[in-house]
XYZ file of C-alpha atoms in Angstrom:
314
model
C 13.129 18.253 -8.718
C 9.927 16.919 -7.183
C 9.233 18.041 -3.600
C 7.729 14.608 -2.922
C 9.745 11.724 -1.484
C 8.415 9.358 -4.151
C 6.989 10.734 -7.395
C 5.305 8.511 -9.988
C 4.870 10.418 -13.220
C 3.083 9.227 -16.353
C 3.442 5.457 -15.842
C 2.006 3.395 -18.686
C 2.294 -0.341 -19.265
C 1.506 -2.255 -22.456
C 1.910 -6.054 -22.860
C 3.882 -7.018 -24.820
C 5.912 -3.817 -24.646
C 5.746 -1.793 -27.825
C 2.819 -3.728 -29.352
C 0.479 -0.990 -30.534
C -2.294 -3.560 -31.051
C -2.727 -4.101 -27.314
C -4.374 -1.497 -25.080
C -2.379 -0.368 -22.034
C -3.096 -2.237 -18.819
C -2.882 1.202 -17.197
C -1.870 4.568 -18.583
C -0.710 7.990 -17.448
C -0.527 7.068 -13.761
C 0.463 9.981 -11.513
C 0.689 9.984 -7.719
C 3.078 11.003 -4.961
C 4.109 9.466 -1.649
C 5.426 11.532 1.243
C 8.251 10.353 3.467
C 6.874 8.170 6.244
C 3.494 7.882 4.513
C 1.523 4.634 4.262
C -0.258 4.352 0.897
C -2.613 1.551 -0.137
C -3.770 0.939 -3.696
C -7.172 -0.687 -4.258
C -8.812 -1.847 -7.465
C -10.276 -4.824 -9.275
C -8.074 -7.608 -10.627
C -6.505 -6.714 -13.959
C -6.050 -3.000 -13.328
C -2.272 -3.360 -12.927
C -1.716 -2.903 -9.188
C 0.989 -5.583 -8.946
C 2.647 -4.290 -12.109
C 2.896 -0.818 -10.553
C 4.432 -2.337 -7.416
C 6.910 -4.341 -9.514
C 7.919 -1.169 -11.354
C 8.475 0.582 -8.005
C 10.577 -2.408 -6.903
C 12.622 -2.293 -10.106
C 11.515 -5.799 -11.070
C 9.652 -4.641 -14.169
C 10.025 -1.780 -16.613
C 7.284 0.657 -17.541
C 6.440 1.259 -21.189
C 6.435 4.985 -20.425
C 6.848 7.230 -17.399
C 9.292 7.508 -14.507
C 9.556 6.804 -10.782
C 11.698 9.177 -8.730
C 12.588 8.399 -5.123
C 14.503 10.791 -2.913
C 15.568 12.777 -5.975
C 16.849 9.809 -8.011
C 15.120 8.052 -10.899
C 14.671 4.333 -10.219
C 16.128 2.015 -12.840
C 16.340 -1.437 -11.234
C 16.155 -3.438 -7.987
C 17.812 -2.004 -4.904
C 18.060 -2.725 -1.196
C 16.622 0.767 -0.724
C 13.278 -0.903 -1.486
C 12.180 -3.897 0.565
C 9.480 -6.189 -0.846
C 7.125 -8.523 1.011
C 5.515 -10.946 -1.449
C 2.270 -12.901 -1.149
C 4.111 -16.236 -1.082
C 6.700 -15.481 1.636
C 9.714 -16.135 -0.665
C 11.782 -17.639 2.169
C 14.793 -19.850 1.577
C 13.594 -23.262 2.864
C 17.063 -24.568 3.761
C 17.757 -21.679 6.147
C 16.378 -21.107 9.620
C 14.205 -18.128 10.485
C 17.214 -16.288 11.896
C 19.447 -17.061 8.942
C 16.797 -15.986 6.420
C 16.882 -12.539 7.974
C 20.667 -12.573 8.502
C 21.174 -13.303 4.809
C 19.305 -10.115 3.868
C 21.061 -8.038 6.526
C 24.495 -9.249 5.365
C 23.586 -8.299 1.789
C 22.671 -4.805 2.991
C 25.727 -4.302 5.215
C 28.472 -6.716 4.054
C 31.035 -4.946 6.227
C 29.217 -5.805 9.469
C 30.525 -8.516 11.771
C 28.590 -11.763 12.176
C 27.713 -10.773 15.729
C 26.265 -7.426 14.676
C 24.286 -9.025 11.845
C 22.873 -11.607 14.227
C 21.913 -9.044 16.895
C 20.269 -6.797 14.311
C 18.297 -9.708 12.840
C 17.120 -10.872 16.249
C 15.884 -7.373 17.042
C 13.496 -7.358 14.097
C 12.382 -10.936 14.641
C 11.536 -9.985 18.214
C 9.485 -7.060 16.863
C 7.230 -9.482 14.960
C 6.970 -11.933 17.832
C 9.286 -14.650 16.514
C 12.006 -14.491 19.156
C 11.280 -18.092 20.187
C 11.276 -19.503 16.641
C 14.734 -18.379 15.532
C 16.092 -21.829 14.709
C 13.014 -23.224 12.994
C 12.954 -23.714 9.241
C 10.083 -22.450 7.044
C 8.559 -25.949 6.778
C 8.021 -25.890 10.554
C 6.140 -22.570 10.499
C 2.499 -21.667 9.990
C 1.532 -19.368 7.133
C 1.264 -16.415 9.493
C 4.696 -17.063 10.980
C 6.250 -17.292 7.510
C 4.731 -13.955 6.592
C 6.117 -12.414 9.774
C 9.594 -13.625 8.798
C 9.152 -11.859 5.462
C 8.075 -8.672 7.212
C 10.998 -8.843 9.655
C 13.422 -9.432 6.784
C 12.077 -6.455 4.838
C 12.214 -4.106 7.827
C 15.652 -5.357 8.911
C 17.377 -3.946 5.825
C 15.895 -0.543 6.722
C 14.717 0.279 3.194
C 13.731 3.759 2.144
C 10.427 2.307 0.973
C 8.611 -0.906 1.861
C 6.507 -2.578 -0.841
C 3.799 -5.029 0.229
C 1.992 -7.169 -2.361
C -1.160 -8.393 -0.596
C 1.002 -9.922 2.130
C -1.919 -11.136 4.249
C -4.270 -12.386 1.533
C -3.739 -16.097 2.228
C -4.016 -15.888 6.019
C -6.978 -16.699 8.237
C -8.855 -13.723 9.704
C -7.384 -14.006 13.228
C -3.776 -14.315 12.050
C -4.303 -11.556 9.518
C -5.607 -9.232 12.218
C -2.724 -9.948 14.563
C -0.125 -9.280 11.871
C -1.916 -6.093 10.838
C -1.595 -4.881 14.432
C 2.115 -5.774 14.505
C 2.735 -4.075 11.172
C 0.926 -0.955 12.336
C 3.046 -0.759 15.497
C 6.309 -1.228 13.590
C 5.415 1.354 10.948
C 4.425 3.884 13.593
C 7.664 3.237 15.506
C 9.969 3.388 12.462
C 8.091 5.994 10.350
C 8.595 3.690 7.376
C 7.367 4.750 3.927
C 5.018 2.010 2.670
C 3.222 1.193 -0.585
C 0.786 -1.703 -0.229
C -1.618 -3.582 -2.493
C -4.793 -4.864 -0.881
C -8.300 -5.972 -1.865
C -9.523 -5.507 1.706
C -11.063 -2.067 2.251
C -11.078 -2.504 6.043
C -7.351 -3.271 5.960
C -6.727 -0.188 3.833
C -8.662 2.058 6.225
C -6.837 0.642 9.242
C -3.322 0.949 7.847
C -3.214 3.720 5.255
C -2.795 7.473 5.334
C -4.253 7.603 1.845
C -5.863 5.100 -0.516
C -5.456 5.141 -4.291
C -8.564 3.942 -6.142
C -7.970 2.527 -9.621
C -10.547 2.250 -12.356
C -10.934 -1.088 -14.137
C -8.442 -2.126 -16.801
C -7.508 -2.013 -19.560
C -6.567 1.680 -19.713
C -6.849 1.800 -15.925
C -6.085 5.069 -14.164
C -5.976 6.522 -10.681
C -9.601 7.611 -10.309
C -9.428 9.117 -6.816
C -7.068 9.551 -3.918
C -8.906 9.032 -0.623
C -7.326 10.633 2.434
C -7.944 8.741 5.660
C -8.660 11.574 8.082
C -9.038 9.431 11.209
C -6.554 9.555 14.093
C -3.255 7.909 13.191
C -3.111 5.926 16.442
C -6.183 3.896 15.463
C -6.250 0.137 15.997
C -8.453 -2.804 15.053
C -10.055 -2.595 18.471
C -11.211 1.015 18.144
C -11.312 1.898 14.446
C -14.989 1.004 14.005
C -16.016 3.314 16.873
C -15.027 6.363 14.816
C -17.963 7.640 12.709
C -15.510 8.540 9.954
C -14.770 4.839 9.484
C -18.204 4.059 8.051
C -18.213 7.099 5.761
C -14.820 6.115 4.344
C -15.787 2.448 4.058
C -19.063 3.265 2.278
C -17.204 5.518 -0.132
C -14.662 2.817 -1.010
C -17.308 0.130 -1.470
C -19.465 2.474 -3.529
C -16.511 3.107 -5.848
C -15.646 -0.576 -6.236
C -19.253 -1.618 -6.861
C -20.748 1.330 -8.742
C -18.184 3.825 -9.990
C -15.039 1.970 -11.057
C -15.945 1.298 -14.680
C -18.559 3.403 -16.466
C -17.030 6.682 -17.725
C -19.900 8.823 -16.464
C -19.627 7.255 -13.018
C -15.858 7.089 -12.559
C -13.738 10.122 -11.749
C -11.270 8.951 -14.406
C -13.869 9.473 -17.125
C -14.050 12.401 -19.589
C -12.639 15.619 -18.170
C -10.599 13.829 -15.493
C -7.059 15.216 -15.190
C -4.841 12.140 -14.818
C -1.983 14.337 -13.592
C -4.060 15.522 -10.649
C -6.530 12.836 -9.555
C -9.161 14.282 -7.221
C -8.246 14.055 -3.536
C -11.328 13.307 -1.451
C -11.969 13.124 2.279
C -15.166 11.116 2.679
C -14.635 10.770 6.418
C -15.494 14.440 6.935
C -19.219 15.009 7.417
C -20.447 17.660 4.984
C -22.566 19.316 7.654
C -19.626 19.634 10.043
C -16.810 20.150 7.527
C -14.117 22.596 8.699
C -14.178 26.207 7.554
C -12.704 26.617 4.091
C -13.618 23.112 2.952
C -15.267 22.598 -0.425
C -17.294 19.656 -1.625
C -16.564 17.337 -4.542
C -19.890 15.930 -5.711
C -19.551 12.737 -7.733
C -22.695 11.162 -9.234
C -23.322 7.762 -7.680
C -26.546 6.871 -9.467
C -28.120 8.594 -12.466
C -31.524 8.344 -10.837
C -30.386 9.673 -7.477
C -28.834 13.014 -6.470
C -25.179 13.125 -5.373
C -24.509 12.474 -1.702
C -22.268 15.477 -0.813
C -21.557 14.372 2.757
C -19.450 11.543 1.315
C -17.078 13.821 -0.572
C -15.822 16.695 1.591
C -12.472 17.879 0.247
C -10.107 20.587 1.367
C -8.694 22.962 -1.240
């Protein structure tokens, strides 16, 4: 049995399934998620991020590989996994309160109407919608709709929360406010989260670790970046930490320069897909803690590696 709360082992996806003429979108994906850990996955379009999330949600089947959560292999949708989609997925004929109540009643059908209502209100208050309970989705802004989706997902108290670029369509100010609210809720509830994002700043702010995927087809987990900054960081202070810029530069360097060519990408020849390299670019090489080693990845053939970007603990 895996010691990890969520273990993803050998995931491969081919479209259409079983067609040997098509290359896999991704193949031999291995990573683990600890209980209460916030994991973001980052990569270019077409590498299969949403497909991986759908497999974790039980909405899609892998061509090969397994997902094990809390000691049980996942085989279909379950209320143990809450999903927040890009497009809100609210029922337009129900009010804000009743959208959340519907999910809560599905999770705990034995509860009384009063208990369901009180529980739903609690989570709507957490996302700042206590004064919009009786509004319908058509009366809400995009940011408010997304907060309803977040409240609904948290209200069923899932073992794992799955977020598919939930803030991608929002304006910068609304996006930032909801990021702050999400961060507070996750820190208060110790929720296990798997999130897709294209925004490296969002990933650094929210995640404990960031999975970097090489380009598809045949995409793989190239690196696992540990965010070594203080967990109580916020949008207001994150950029004051010198680690922030090291981590950000590392992520951008991967997405721009090292995500495709085999000699550049960690998922090239010699890369062990079962154990993707775990890197800590936030740690300055010159001040790395005792016992730390350095993973040197070539960034440019004509330039030497930049070891300060890749401090890694054994």
